[in-house]
Amino acid sequence: MNSAADQHGALAELETCWHDVSLPDAWPDRLRWRRPRDFWQLLRKFLLRRVGRVELPRDLPLRVALPKYLLLEFHNLPNGNYSKKITQGYSTGFDRVMLGEMRRARRALAACFEGCRRVLDLGCGAGYSSQALVEAGVTEVVGLDASPYLLQHAARQFAAPRFVQGLAEDTRLPAGGFDGISACFLFHELPPRYARDALRECRRLLRPDGRLAILEPASEQFFGRPRALWRQYGWRGLYFWWLARFVNEPFADAWHRTEVPRWLAEAGFALVEDRDLFPARLIVAQRRDA
Ligand SMILES: C[S@@+](CC[C@H](N)C(=O)[O-])C[C@H]1O[C@@H](n2cnc3c(N)ncnc32)[C@H](O)[C@@H]1O
């Protein structure tokens, strides 16, 4: 399956028209935020940082069933990434919480794909990372995410990329169809075993010599001492140090301890660049075919 027409056809079969599809309400969508009891139910999750389990509405359109780890309430969000209202807030709130740094970081990530025609954006969320690729001149961008709710926000904001529901570790997309794969703030959300599977899946999806670029939170905010961060980055350094501790990301510690060059090599990639873009880190790799 290598011709552009075959690839196009295979993708069309997997695509949903996220812009118009009617998604079911999840429990946070049914709450009335002006009612004090309902409002407290939402606020409590956020402030007390209790990590509950996501409840999926029964008729949620999913191409691939979601594994258990995805059904944790990531980022202290009521029902995680699975409701209309909370994901609407998250889709704009994420960039605000990152103090506007994501725009610059996504631009640097997208710039890695100069000369690429077809790029897959794994864990595209509300589509900002996919749109950054479009703006960098990539002609065909496919965004893949596990959450139908986030895909709907993505499709309603950005017309150019195509959006597909699926799992990074098992995309069910045809092999060898992409010149590049971009993953923006995805890998630190995966348990190590699934991160390894997702990396192998990237290798399968890339053409020989294809490029992989990964943007992740900087490890400094996780392991650095507050005083050193203050000295180097001022109050922003302290803020990102605090953020890394406040937000629920159960697998971030394991990700930051990953020895990246070896991790890449074991999946058939060679490290090209590992750049500090505090509060982010940009890792660029190439599929090895020796
Ligand atoms: C922090 S958000 C980043 C979103 C987007 N890339 C951006 O730059 O705004 C991480 C995204 O990864 C998605 N995700 C997490 N695990 C996934 C998996 N195994 N397969 C596909 N998507 C996943 C989540 O649904 C979420 O939208």
mmCIF file of N, CA, C and O in Angstrom, residues 139-175:
data_model
loop_
_atom_site.group_PDB
_atom_site.id
_atom_site.type_symbol
_atom_site.label_atom_id
_atom_site.label_comp_id
_atom_site.label_asym_id
_atom_site.label_seq_id
_atom_site.Cartn_x
_atom_site.Cartn_y
_atom_site.Cartn_z
ATOM 1 N N THR A 139 1.871 19.838 3.009
ATOM 2 C CA THR A 139 0.654 19.885 2.178
ATOM 3 C C THR A 139 -0.436 18.946 2.682
ATOM 4 O O THR A 139 -1.615 19.236 2.551
ATOM 5 N N GLU A 140 -0.045 17.803 3.257
ATOM 6 C CA GLU A 140 -1.070 16.864 3.734
ATOM 7 C C GLU A 140 -0.811 16.544 5.191
ATOM 8 O O GLU A 140 0.193 15.892 5.512
ATOM 9 N N VAL A 141 -1.694 16.980 6.057
ATOM 10 C CA VAL A 141 -1.521 16.739 7.495
ATOM 11 C C VAL A 141 -2.680 15.880 7.990
ATOM 12 O O VAL A 141 -3.847 16.176 7.732
ATOM 13 N N VAL A 142 -2.326 14.806 8.690
ATOM 14 C CA VAL A 142 -3.343 13.946 9.298
ATOM 15 C C VAL A 142 -3.149 14.019 10.812
ATOM 16 O O VAL A 142 -2.061 13.742 11.322
ATOM 17 N N GLY A 143 -4.189 14.421 11.521
ATOM 18 C CA GLY A 143 -4.125 14.477 12.986
ATOM 19 C C GLY A 143 -4.843 13.266 13.560
ATOM 20 O O GLY A 143 -5.954 12.937 13.132
ATOM 21 N N LEU A 144 -4.191 12.594 14.495
ATOM 22 C CA LEU A 144 -4.811 11.415 15.125
ATOM 23 C C LEU A 144 -4.864 11.628 16.628
ATOM 24 O O LEU A 144 -3.881 12.060 17.238
ATOM 25 N N ASP A 145 -6.010 11.340 17.217
ATOM 26 C CA ASP A 145 -6.139 11.468 18.671
ATOM 27 C C ASP A 145 -7.121 10.416 19.169
ATOM 28 O O ASP A 145 -7.975 9.934 18.429
ATOM 29 N N ALA A 146 -6.988 10.104 20.464
ATOM 30 C CA ALA A 146 -7.882 9.102 21.056
ATOM 31 C C ALA A 146 -9.255 9.688 21.362
ATOM 32 O O ALA A 146 -10.249 8.955 21.392
ATOM 33 N N SER A 147 -9.336 11.005 21.593
ATOM 34 C CA SER A 147 -10.592 11.576 22.086
ATOM 35 C C SER A 147 -11.460 12.173 20.975
ATOM 36 O O SER A 147 -11.075 13.169 20.349
ATOM 37 N N PRO A 148 -12.651 11.620 20.758
ATOM 38 C CA PRO A 148 -13.563 12.191 19.760
ATOM 39 C C PRO A 148 -13.939 13.633 20.095
ATOM 40 O O PRO A 148 -14.132 14.452 19.202
ATOM 41 N N TYR A 149 -14.013 13.953 21.394
ATOM 42 C CA TYR A 149 -14.406 15.317 21.780
ATOM 43 C C TYR A 149 -13.347 16.321 21.340
ATOM 44 O O TYR A 149 -13.662 17.392 20.815
ATOM 45 N N LEU A 150 -12.077 15.966 21.543
ATOM 46 C CA LEU A 150 -11.005 16.876 21.114
ATOM 47 C C LEU A 150 -10.949 16.955 19.587
ATOM 48 O O LEU A 150 -10.700 18.015 19.022
ATOM 49 N N LEU A 151 -11.199 15.821 18.926
ATOM 50 C CA LEU A 151 -11.176 15.825 17.451
ATOM 51 C C LEU A 151 -12.267 16.746 16.907
ATOM 52 O O LEU A 151 -12.081 17.413 15.891
ATOM 53 N N GLN A 152 -13.401 16.771 17.596
ATOM 54 C CA GLN A 152 -14.471 17.661 17.126
ATOM 55 C C GLN A 152 -14.039 19.134 17.251
ATOM 56 O O GLN A 152 -14.246 19.921 16.334
ATOM 57 N N HIS A 153 -13.423 19.493 18.380
ATOM 58 C CA HIS A 153 -12.934 20.878 18.504
ATOM 59 C C HIS A 153 -11.901 21.165 17.407
ATOM 60 O O HIS A 153 -11.890 22.252 16.831
ATOM 61 N N ALA A 154 -11.041 20.186 17.140
ATOM 62 C CA ALA A 154 -9.997 20.365 16.119
ATOM 63 C C ALA A 154 -10.640 20.640 14.753
ATOM 64 O O ALA A 154 -10.289 21.609 14.068
ATOM 65 N N ALA A 155 -11.605 19.789 14.379
ATOM 66 C CA ALA A 155 -12.206 19.913 13.047
ATOM 67 C C ALA A 155 -13.010 21.207 12.916
ATOM 68 O O ALA A 155 -13.112 21.777 11.828
ATOM 69 N N ARG A 156 -13.569 21.676 14.029
ATOM 70 C CA ARG A 156 -14.367 22.907 13.954
ATOM 71 C C ARG A 156 -13.486 24.153 13.895
ATOM 72 O O ARG A 156 -13.934 25.207 13.471
ATOM 73 N N GLN A 157 -12.234 24.022 14.326
ATOM 74 C CA GLN A 157 -11.327 25.182 14.290
ATOM 75 C C GLN A 157 -10.477 25.220 13.038
ATOM 76 O O GLN A 157 -10.137 26.290 12.561
ATOM 77 N N PHE A 158 -10.081 24.046 12.564
ATOM 78 C CA PHE A 158 -9.070 23.995 11.493
ATOM 79 C C PHE A 158 -9.569 23.125 10.342
ATOM 80 O O PHE A 158 -9.870 21.940 10.540
ATOM 81 N N ALA A 159 -9.623 23.729 9.146
ATOM 82 C CA ALA A 159 -10.218 23.015 8.015
ATOM 83 C C ALA A 159 -9.210 22.159 7.254
ATOM 84 O O ALA A 159 -9.576 21.141 6.662
ATOM 85 N N ALA A 160 -7.933 22.534 7.275
ATOM 86 C CA ALA A 160 -6.989 21.867 6.367
ATOM 87 C C ALA A 160 -6.578 20.450 6.780
ATOM 88 O O ALA A 160 -6.547 19.551 5.930
ATOM 89 N N PRO A 161 -6.271 20.193 8.043
ATOM 90 C CA PRO A 161 -5.841 18.819 8.365
ATOM 91 C C PRO A 161 -7.034 17.852 8.333
ATOM 92 O O PRO A 161 -8.183 18.259 8.453
ATOM 93 N N ARG A 162 -6.709 16.567 8.172
ATOM 94 C CA ARG A 162 -7.753 15.527 8.275
ATOM 95 C C ARG A 162 -7.597 14.904 9.651
ATOM 96 O O ARG A 162 -6.486 14.721 10.132
ATOM 97 N N PHE A 163 -8.712 14.566 10.289
ATOM 98 C CA PHE A 163 -8.640 14.094 11.671
ATOM 99 C C PHE A 163 -9.233 12.689 11.807
ATOM 100 O O PHE A 163 -10.320 12.423 11.306
ATOM 101 N N VAL A 164 -8.488 11.842 12.515
ATOM 102 C CA VAL A 164 -8.847 10.433 12.647
ATOM 103 C C VAL A 164 -8.793 10.032 14.117
ATOM 104 O O VAL A 164 -7.848 10.418 14.817
ATOM 105 N N GLN A 165 -9.772 9.265 14.574
ATOM 106 C CA GLN A 165 -9.710 8.745 15.953
ATOM 107 C C GLN A 165 -8.864 7.480 15.968
ATOM 108 O O GLN A 165 -8.991 6.626 15.089
ATOM 109 N N GLY A 166 -7.995 7.367 16.939
ATOM 110 C CA GLY A 166 -7.181 6.155 17.019
ATOM 111 C C GLY A 166 -6.165 6.250 18.134
ATOM 112 O O GLY A 166 -6.131 7.226 18.886
ATOM 113 N N LEU A 167 -5.358 5.207 18.232
ATOM 114 C CA LEU A 167 -4.348 5.122 19.284
ATOM 115 C C LEU A 167 -2.964 5.230 18.675
ATOM 116 O O LEU A 167 -2.675 4.590 17.654
ATOM 117 N N ALA A 168 -2.110 5.989 19.337
ATOM 118 C CA ALA A 168 -0.744 6.164 18.841
ATOM 119 C C ALA A 168 -0.018 4.825 18.738
ATOM 120 O O ALA A 168 0.800 4.618 17.855
ATOM 121 N N GLU A 169 -0.331 3.903 19.649
ATOM 122 C CA GLU A 169 0.388 2.622 19.678
ATOM 123 C C GLU A 169 -0.196 1.594 18.707
ATOM 124 O O GLU A 169 0.379 0.534 18.516
ATOM 125 N N ASP A 170 -1.339 1.903 18.108
ATOM 126 C CA ASP A 170 -1.974 0.961 17.190
ATOM 127 C C ASP A 170 -2.899 1.771 16.274
ATOM 128 O O ASP A 170 -4.116 1.736 16.410
ATOM 129 N N THR A 171 -2.265 2.509 15.326
ATOM 130 C CA THR A 171 -3.045 3.490 14.547
ATOM 131 C C THR A 171 -3.958 2.830 13.515
ATOM 132 O O THR A 171 -4.917 3.434 13.066
ATOM 133 N N ARG A 172 -3.592 1.640 13.083
ATOM 134 C CA ARG A 172 -4.292 0.930 11.991
ATOM 135 C C ARG A 172 -4.226 1.709 10.670
ATOM 136 O O ARG A 172 -5.086 1.576 9.812
ATOM 137 N N LEU A 173 -3.222 2.561 10.546
ATOM 138 C CA LEU A 173 -2.985 3.258 9.280
ATOM 139 C C LEU A 173 -1.981 2.433 8.476
ATOM 140 O O LEU A 173 -1.194 1.678 9.050
ATOM 141 N N PRO A 174 -2.000 2.587 7.145
ATOM 142 C CA PRO A 174 -1.097 1.775 6.316
ATOM 143 C C PRO A 174 0.379 2.077 6.547
ATOM 144 O O PRO A 174 0.752 3.218 6.839
ATOM 145 N N ALA A 175 1.205 1.052 6.394
ATOM 146 C CA ALA A 175 2.656 1.182 6.639
ATOM 147 C C ALA A 175 3.314 2.067 5.579
ATOM 148 O O ALA A 175 2.889 2.105 4.427
#
